[in-house]
PDB file of C-alpha atoms and ligand atoms in Angstrom:
ATOM      1  CA  MET A  83      75.962-144.333  79.979  1.00  0.00           C
ATOM      2  CA  ILE A  84      73.169-146.633  78.954  1.00  0.00           C
ATOM      3  CA  GLU A  85      73.152-147.843  75.366  1.00  0.00           C
ATOM      4  CA  LEU A  86      69.903-149.178  73.992  1.00  0.00           C
ATOM      5  CA  TYR A  87      70.199-151.120  70.767  1.00  0.00           C
ATOM      6  CA  GLY A  88      67.256-151.072  68.425  1.00  0.00           C
ATOM      7  CA  ALA A  89      65.135-149.032  66.034  1.00  0.00           C
ATOM      8  CA  ASP A  90      62.642-146.295  66.763  1.00  0.00           C
ATOM      9  CA  TYR A  91      59.916-148.126  64.803  1.00  0.00           C
ATOM     10  CA  SER A  92      59.873-151.019  67.287  1.00  0.00           C
ATOM     11  CA  VAL A  93      57.156-151.031  69.937  1.00  0.00           C
ATOM     12  CA  TYR A  94      59.443-152.938  72.284  1.00  0.00           C
ATOM     13  CA  VAL A  95      62.281-150.448  71.864  1.00  0.00           C
ATOM     14  CA  ARG A  96      59.817-147.640  72.452  1.00  0.00           C
ATOM     15  CA  SER A  97      58.677-149.259  75.740  1.00  0.00           C
ATOM     16  CA  ALA A  98      62.253-149.259  76.999  1.00  0.00           C
ATOM     17  CA  ARG A  99      62.853-145.680  75.816  1.00  0.00           C
ATOM     18  CA  LEU A 100      59.653-144.520  77.519  1.00  0.00           C
ATOM     19  CA  ALA A 101      60.819-146.083  80.783  1.00  0.00           C
ATOM     20  CA  LEU A 102      64.284-144.505  80.437  1.00  0.00           C
ATOM     21  CA  ILE A 103      62.806-141.061  79.784  1.00  0.00           C
ATOM     22  CA  GLU A 104      60.145-141.320  82.494  1.00  0.00           C
ATOM     23  CA  LYS A 105      62.839-142.463  84.940  1.00  0.00           C
ATOM     24  CA  GLY A 106      65.112-139.613  83.826  1.00  0.00           C
ATOM     25  CA  VAL A 107      68.007-141.853  82.722  1.00  0.00           C
ATOM     26  CA  ALA A 108      70.394-140.502  80.075  1.00  0.00           C
ATOM     27  CA  HIS A 109      70.878-142.968  77.252  1.00  0.00           C
ATOM     28  CA  GLU A 110      71.828-143.361  73.612  1.00  0.00           C
ATOM     29  CA  LEU A 111      69.862-145.269  71.009  1.00  0.00           C
ATOM     30  CA  ARG A 112      72.248-147.391  68.932  1.00  0.00           C
ATOM     31  CA  PRO A 113      70.522-148.190  65.648  1.00  0.00           C
ATOM     32  CA  ILE A 114      69.920-151.844  64.814  1.00  0.00           C
ATOM     33  CA  ASP A 115      67.532-152.659  61.985  1.00  0.00           C
ATOM     34  CA  VAL A 116      66.289-156.192  62.524  1.00  0.00           C
ATOM     35  CA  PHE A 117      64.323-156.090  59.288  1.00  0.00           C
ATOM     36  CA  ALA A 118      67.296-155.106  57.110  1.00  0.00           C
ATOM     37  CA  ALA A 119      68.034-157.506  54.250  1.00  0.00           C
ATOM     38  CA  GLY A 120      70.202-160.219  55.764  1.00  0.00           C
ATOM     39  CA  GLY A 121      68.982-159.452  59.284  1.00  0.00           C
ATOM     40  CA  PRO A 122      70.812-157.653  62.070  1.00  0.00           C
ATOM     41  CA  PRO A 123      74.635-157.569  62.068  1.00  0.00           C
ATOM     42  CA  ALA A 124      76.226-160.788  63.339  1.00  0.00           C
ATOM     43  CA  SER A 125      77.863-158.819  66.158  1.00  0.00           C
ATOM     44  CA  TYR A 126      74.399-157.900  67.469  1.00  0.00           C
ATOM     45  CA  LEU A 127      73.605-161.584  68.027  1.00  0.00           C
ATOM     46  CA  GLU A 128      76.208-161.560  70.781  1.00  0.00           C
ATOM     47  CA  LEU A 129      73.965-159.103  72.600  1.00  0.00           C
ATOM     48  CA  GLN A 130      70.633-160.703  71.614  1.00  0.00           C
ATOM     49  CA  PRO A 131      71.017-164.270  70.297  1.00  0.00           C
ATOM     50  CA  PHE A 132      67.381-164.376  69.120  1.00  0.00           C
ATOM     51  CA  GLY A 133      67.942-161.368  66.839  1.00  0.00           C
ATOM     52  CA  LYS A 134      65.186-159.245  68.407  1.00  0.00           C
ATOM     53  CA  ILE A 135      65.326-155.651  69.604  1.00  0.00           C
ATOM     54  CA  PRO A 136      65.950-154.090  72.084  1.00  0.00           C
ATOM     55  CA  ALA A 137      69.099-155.020  73.965  1.00  0.00           C
ATOM     56  CA  LEU A 138      70.680-152.877  76.635  1.00  0.00           C
ATOM     57  CA  LYS A 139      74.279-152.275  77.633  1.00  0.00           C
ATOM     58  CA  HIS A 140      75.221-150.570  80.911  1.00  0.00           C
ATOM     59  CA  GLY A 141      78.986-150.673  81.301  1.00  0.00           C
ATOM     60  CA  ASP A 142      79.920-154.366  81.282  1.00  0.00           C
ATOM     61  CA  PHE A 143      76.362-155.448  81.994  1.00  0.00           C
ATOM     62  CA  THR A 144      74.223-156.506  79.027  1.00  0.00           C
ATOM     63  CA  LEU A 145      70.558-157.461  79.052  1.00  0.00           C
ATOM     64  CA  TYR A 146      67.817-158.442  76.634  1.00  0.00           C
ATOM     65  CA  GLU A 147      64.069-159.164  76.935  1.00  0.00           C
ATOM     66  CA  THR A 148      62.076-155.999  77.363  1.00  0.00           C
ATOM     67  CA  ALA A 149      60.291-156.949  80.600  1.00  0.00           C
ATOM     68  CA  ALA A 150      63.702-157.542  82.231  1.00  0.00           C
ATOM     69  CA  ILE A 151      65.083-154.310  80.759  1.00  0.00           C
ATOM     70  CA  LEU A 152      62.112-152.337  82.093  1.00  0.00           C
ATOM     71  CA  ARG A 153      62.595-153.678  85.618  1.00  0.00           C
ATOM     72  CA  TYR A 154      66.332-153.014  85.459  1.00  0.00           C
ATOM     73  CA  ILE A 155      65.765-149.409  84.400  1.00  0.00           C
ATOM     74  CA  ASP A 156      63.503-148.892  87.374  1.00  0.00           C
ATOM     75  CA  GLU A 157      65.635-150.702  89.932  1.00  0.00           C
ATOM     76  CA  ALA A 158      69.169-149.648  88.928  1.00  0.00           C
ATOM     77  CA  PHE A 159      68.708-145.888  88.759  1.00  0.00           C
ATOM     78  CA  ASP A 160      67.483-142.992  90.827  1.00  0.00           C
ATOM     79  CA  GLY A 161      64.297-141.324  89.715  1.00  0.00           C
ATOM     80  CA  PRO A 162      60.574-141.703  90.209  1.00  0.00           C
ATOM     81  CA  PRO A 163      59.609-145.324  91.007  1.00  0.00           C
ATOM     82  CA  LEU A 164      57.995-147.029  88.025  1.00  0.00           C
ATOM     83  CA  GLN A 165      56.800-150.094  89.974  1.00  0.00           C
ATOM     84  CA  PRO A 166      54.151-150.031  92.676  1.00  0.00           C
ATOM     85  CA  GLY A 167      55.009-150.845  96.278  1.00  0.00           C
ATOM     86  CA  SER A 168      52.025-153.015  97.130  1.00  0.00           C
ATOM     87  CA  PRO A 169      52.155-156.735  96.241  1.00  0.00           C
ATOM     88  CA  GLN A 170      48.719-156.535  94.615  1.00  0.00           C
ATOM     89  CA  LEU A 171      49.535-153.646  92.299  1.00  0.00           C
ATOM     90  CA  ARG A 172      52.983-155.082  91.537  1.00  0.00           C
ATOM     91  CA  ALA A 173      51.352-158.351  90.528  1.00  0.00           C
ATOM     92  CA  ARG A 174      48.809-156.428  88.450  1.00  0.00           C
ATOM     93  CA  MET A 175      51.653-154.648  86.672  1.00  0.00           C
ATOM     94  CA  ALA A 176      53.325-157.997  85.908  1.00  0.00           C
ATOM     95  CA  GLN A 177      49.970-159.255  84.625  1.00  0.00           C
ATOM     96  CA  PHE A 178      49.688-156.306  82.216  1.00  0.00           C
ATOM     97  CA  LEU A 179      53.216-156.932  80.904  1.00  0.00           C
ATOM     98  CA  SER A 180      52.472-160.605  80.407  1.00  0.00           C
ATOM     99  CA  ILE A 181      49.183-159.985  78.571  1.00  0.00           C
ATOM    100  CA  LEU A 182      50.920-157.482  76.301  1.00  0.00           C
ATOM    101  CA  ASP A 183      53.781-159.871  75.471  1.00  0.00           C
ATOM    102  CA  ASN A 184      51.805-163.067  75.155  1.00  0.00           C
ATOM    103  CA  TYR A 185      48.551-161.940  73.545  1.00  0.00           C
ATOM    104  CA  ALA A 186      48.518-158.294  72.465  1.00  0.00           C
ATOM    105  CA  TYR A 187      51.754-157.897  70.488  1.00  0.00           C
ATOM    106  CA  LYS A 188      51.074-160.482  67.803  1.00  0.00           C
ATOM    107  CA  THR A 189      47.353-159.823  67.459  1.00  0.00           C
ATOM    108  CA  LEU A 190      47.201-156.027  67.690  1.00  0.00           C
ATOM    109  CA  VAL A 191      50.503-155.172  66.019  1.00  0.00           C
ATOM    110  CA  TRP A 192      51.256-157.931  63.509  1.00  0.00           C
ATOM    111  CA  ASP A 193      47.873-159.372  62.622  1.00  0.00           C
ATOM    112  CA  ILE A 194      46.014-156.045  62.504  1.00  0.00           C
ATOM    113  CA  TYR A 195      48.300-152.963  62.378  1.00  0.00           C
ATOM    114  CA  VAL A 196      50.964-154.393  60.056  1.00  0.00           C
ATOM    115  CA  GLU A 197      48.317-155.879  57.742  1.00  0.00           C
ATOM    116  CA  ARG A 198      46.034-152.844  57.738  1.00  0.00           C
ATOM    117  CA  VAL A 199      48.618-150.013  57.737  1.00  0.00           C
ATOM    118  CA  SER A 200      52.245-151.095  57.134  1.00  0.00           C
ATOM    119  CA  LYS A 201      51.720-153.505  54.248  1.00  0.00           C
ATOM    120  CA  PRO A 202      49.415-151.252  52.166  1.00  0.00           C
ATOM    121  CA  ARG A 203      51.804-148.332  52.791  1.00  0.00           C
ATOM    122  CA  GLU A 204      54.526-150.438  51.172  1.00  0.00           C
ATOM    123  CA  GLY A 205      52.305-151.341  48.243  1.00  0.00           C
ATOM    124  CA  ALA A 206      51.348-154.842  49.432  1.00  0.00           C
ATOM    125  CA  SER A 207      47.771-155.921  50.034  1.00  0.00           C
ATOM    126  CA  ALA A 208      46.428-156.573  53.491  1.00  0.00           C
ATOM    127  CA  ASP A 209      45.638-160.176  54.352  1.00  0.00           C
ATOM    128  CA  GLU A 210      41.939-159.700  55.099  1.00  0.00           C
ATOM    129  CA  VAL A 211      41.562-163.257  56.350  1.00  0.00           C
ATOM    130  CA  LYS A 212      44.327-162.713  58.898  1.00  0.00           C
ATOM    131  CA  ILE A 213      42.725-159.447  60.028  1.00  0.00           C
ATOM    132  CA  ALA A 214      39.259-161.006  60.273  1.00  0.00           C
ATOM    133  CA  SER A 215      40.535-163.911  62.354  1.00  0.00           C
ATOM    134  CA  ALA A 216      42.403-161.544  64.682  1.00  0.00           C
ATOM    135  CA  LEU A 217      39.314-159.513  65.550  1.00  0.00           C
ATOM    136  CA  GLY A 218      37.899-161.979  68.108  1.00  0.00           C
ATOM    137  CA  PRO A 219      41.220-162.256  69.992  1.00  0.00           C
ATOM    138  CA  ALA A 220      41.655-158.451  69.742  1.00  0.00           C
ATOM    139  CA  ARG A 221      38.243-157.913  71.338  1.00  0.00           C
ATOM    140  CA  THR A 222      39.201-160.282  74.171  1.00  0.00           C
ATOM    141  CA  ILE A 223      42.506-158.436  74.708  1.00  0.00           C
ATOM    142  CA  ILE A 224      40.905-154.988  74.799  1.00  0.00           C
ATOM    143  CA  GLN A 225      38.140-156.165  77.127  1.00  0.00           C
ATOM    144  CA  ALA A 226      40.683-157.805  79.437  1.00  0.00           C
ATOM    145  CA  LEU A 227      42.800-154.644  79.575  1.00  0.00           C
ATOM    146  CA  GLU A 228      39.680-152.537  80.140  1.00  0.00           C
ATOM    147  CA  THR A 229      38.642-154.761  83.048  1.00  0.00           C
ATOM    148  CA  LEU A 230      42.073-154.508  84.677  1.00  0.00           C
ATOM    149  CA  ALA A 231      42.708-150.797  84.056  1.00  0.00           C
ATOM    150  CA  ALA A 232      42.123-148.294  86.849  1.00  0.00           C
ATOM    151  CA  ASP A 233      39.101-145.997  86.506  1.00  0.00           C
ATOM    152  CA  ASP A 234      41.218-142.910  86.085  1.00  0.00           C
ATOM    153  CA  GLY A 235      44.828-141.806  85.598  1.00  0.00           C
ATOM    154  CA  PHE A 236      47.414-144.423  84.647  1.00  0.00           C
ATOM    155  CA  LEU A 237      46.734-148.121  84.117  1.00  0.00           C
ATOM    156  CA  LEU A 238      47.303-148.847  87.797  1.00  0.00           C
ATOM    157  CA  GLY A 239      45.878-145.582  89.114  1.00  0.00           C
ATOM    158  CA  ASP A 240      47.827-142.547  90.294  1.00  0.00           C
ATOM    159  CA  GLN A 241      51.316-143.885  89.600  1.00  0.00           C
ATOM    160  CA  LEU A 242      52.860-144.151  86.131  1.00  0.00           C
ATOM    161  CA  THR A 243      54.362-147.640  85.937  1.00  0.00           C
ATOM    162  CA  LEU A 244      56.120-149.984  83.559  1.00  0.00           C
ATOM    163  CA  ALA A 245      52.667-151.217  82.519  1.00  0.00           C
ATOM    164  CA  ASP A 246      51.968-147.815  80.924  1.00  0.00           C
ATOM    165  CA  CYS A 247      55.375-147.729  79.233  1.00  0.00           C
ATOM    166  CA  HIS A 248      54.851-151.192  77.768  1.00  0.00           C
ATOM    167  CA  ALA A 249      51.209-150.837  76.754  1.00  0.00           C
ATOM    168  CA  ALA A 250      51.259-147.404  75.111  1.00  0.00           C
ATOM    169  CA  PRO A 251      53.398-148.206  72.031  1.00  0.00           C
ATOM    170  CA  MET A 252      51.306-151.269  71.089  1.00  0.00           C
ATOM    171  CA  LEU A 253      47.944-149.651  71.771  1.00  0.00           C
ATOM    172  CA  ALA A 254      48.916-146.481  69.888  1.00  0.00           C
ATOM    173  CA  LEU A 255      49.600-148.491  66.733  1.00  0.00           C
ATOM    174  CA  PHE A 256      46.424-150.515  67.143  1.00  0.00           C
ATOM    175  CA  GLU A 257      44.380-147.334  67.516  1.00  0.00           C
ATOM    176  CA  LYS A 258      45.559-146.161  64.081  1.00  0.00           C
ATOM    177  CA  THR A 259      43.551-148.940  62.413  1.00  0.00           C
ATOM    178  CA  ASP A 260      39.793-148.704  61.829  1.00  0.00           C
ATOM    179  CA  GLU A 261      39.361-151.972  63.701  1.00  0.00           C
ATOM    180  CA  GLY A 262      41.437-150.738  66.633  1.00  0.00           C
ATOM    181  CA  GLY A 263      39.663-147.385  66.778  1.00  0.00           C
ATOM    182  CA  PHE A 264      36.322-149.179  66.825  1.00  0.00           C
ATOM    183  CA  LEU A 265      37.295-151.643  69.564  1.00  0.00           C
ATOM    184  CA  LEU A 266      38.887-148.938  71.696  1.00  0.00           C
ATOM    185  CA  ARG A 267      35.725-146.838  71.550  1.00  0.00           C
ATOM    186  CA  SER A 268      34.022-149.656  73.455  1.00  0.00           C
ATOM    187  CA  ALA A 269      36.721-149.434  76.173  1.00  0.00           C
ATOM    188  CA  PRO A 270      36.393-145.975  77.757  1.00  0.00           C
ATOM    189  CA  ARG A 271      39.093-146.433  80.410  1.00  0.00           C
ATOM    190  CA  MET A 272      41.666-147.645  77.891  1.00  0.00           C
ATOM    191  CA  SER A 273      40.711-144.923  75.386  1.00  0.00           C
ATOM    192  CA  SER A 274      41.026-142.078  77.823  1.00  0.00           C
ATOM    193  CA  TRP A 275      44.260-143.519  79.256  1.00  0.00           C
ATOM    194  CA  LEU A 276      45.734-143.815  75.742  1.00  0.00           C
ATOM    195  CA  GLY A 277      44.699-140.275  74.824  1.00  0.00           C
ATOM    196  CA  MET A 278      46.274-138.964  78.034  1.00  0.00           C
ATOM    197  CA  PHE A 279      49.498-141.000  77.663  1.00  0.00           C
ATOM    198  CA  GLN A 280      49.998-139.915  74.064  1.00  0.00           C
ATOM    199  CA  GLU A 281      50.101-136.307  75.289  1.00  0.00           C
ATOM    200  CA  ARG A 282      53.172-136.993  77.414  1.00  0.00           C
ATOM    201  CA  ARG A 283      56.498-135.545  76.371  1.00  0.00           C
ATOM    202  CA  SER A 284      58.116-138.975  76.591  1.00  0.00           C
ATOM    203  CA  PHE A 285      55.658-140.195  73.977  1.00  0.00           C
ATOM    204  CA  SER A 286      56.343-137.398  71.494  1.00  0.00           C
ATOM    205  CA  GLN A 287      60.095-137.721  72.114  1.00  0.00           C
ATOM    206  CA  THR A 288      59.943-141.385  71.085  1.00  0.00           C
ATOM    207  CA  GLU A 289      57.785-140.876  67.997  1.00  0.00           C
ATOM    208  CA  PRO A 290      59.306-142.941  65.149  1.00  0.00           C
ATOM    209  CA  ALA A 291      61.023-140.795  62.497  1.00  0.00           C
ATOM    210  CA  SER A 292      58.999-142.535  59.782  1.00  0.00           C
ATOM    211  CA  PRO A 293      55.717-144.061  60.970  1.00  0.00           C
TER     212      PRO A 293
HETATM  213  N1  GSH B 588      60.719-161.061  73.639  1.00  0.00           N
HETATM  214  C1  GSH B 588      61.342-159.895  73.038  1.00  0.00           C
HETATM  215  C2  GSH B 588      60.479-159.474  71.848  1.00  0.00           C
HETATM  216  C3  GSH B 588      61.051-158.273  71.143  1.00  0.00           C
HETATM  217  C4  GSH B 588      60.541-158.204  69.711  1.00  0.00           C
HETATM  218  O1  GSH B 588      59.768-159.054  69.240  1.00  0.00           O
HETATM  219  N2  GSH B 588      60.978-157.176  69.005  1.00  0.00           N
HETATM  220  C5  GSH B 588      60.643-157.069  67.602  1.00  0.00           C
HETATM  221  C6  GSH B 588      60.534-155.618  67.172  1.00  0.00           C
HETATM  222  S1  GSH B 588      59.147-154.812  67.924  1.00  0.00           S
HETATM  223  C7  GSH B 588      61.725-157.709  66.768  1.00  0.00           C
HETATM  224  O2  GSH B 588      62.887-157.614  67.116  1.00  0.00           O
HETATM  225  N3  GSH B 588      61.348-158.363  65.681  1.00  0.00           N
HETATM  226  C8  GSH B 588      62.291-158.915  64.758  1.00  0.00           C
HETATM  227  C9  GSH B 588      61.900-160.278  64.282  1.00  0.00           C
HETATM  228  O3  GSH B 588      60.894-160.816  64.773  1.00  0.00           O
HETATM  229  O4  GSH B 588      62.620-160.806  63.440  1.00  0.00           O
HETATM  230  C10 GSH B 588      61.456-158.794  74.078  1.00  0.00           C
HETATM  231  O5  GSH B 588      60.678-158.790  75.030  1.00  0.00           O
HETATM  232  O6  GSH B 588      62.359-157.960  73.959  1.00  0.00           O
END
């Protein structure tokens, strides 16, 4: 049995859950709230010393860092392949994952979504300066993804891959903001891909209990 430690509100945890569901791997989500007062339980730091979610346990084997977890899910279990066979498409998939980790997460999720949606929902005001300065980088990210995305179907074409599982949670949050909705309207491939992916059962099954 696979145990995935984390919280349903986390985009990174959702990426791993999407891959597990799309691969058809039975698993349990073990709740860890990294934003609880005092941080995650000390015992969790043995699984993830940086205090981030998710972490995965498969028997005696433990793993953290979502990109590694995604590859493990695909390579350790039977089920539909979630990585392309050709070197070019495999490299393209790695490029998507890297763009999402290194550029998109902070800008789209923290600088825009958290400021525009999460903070006001909790009664705090949005940092408009932070949002305004994130818009240029956000435009670059969306244009880059649009340039790399396949014309039709999944991000790499006919095959659903780890790139889709990793991109969808971040892009879905970004789309909920006015700024994200506006930028995505200028990226027709990304918009139609996101609309299509959000219709998948794996996506509704991993919907956070409270948004
Ligand atoms: N490099 C980590 C990043 C994971 C990550 O940043 N997760 C967020 C939740 S979406 C987190 O744990 N944040 C807690 C914090 O930053 O204190 C990975 O790939 O797994």
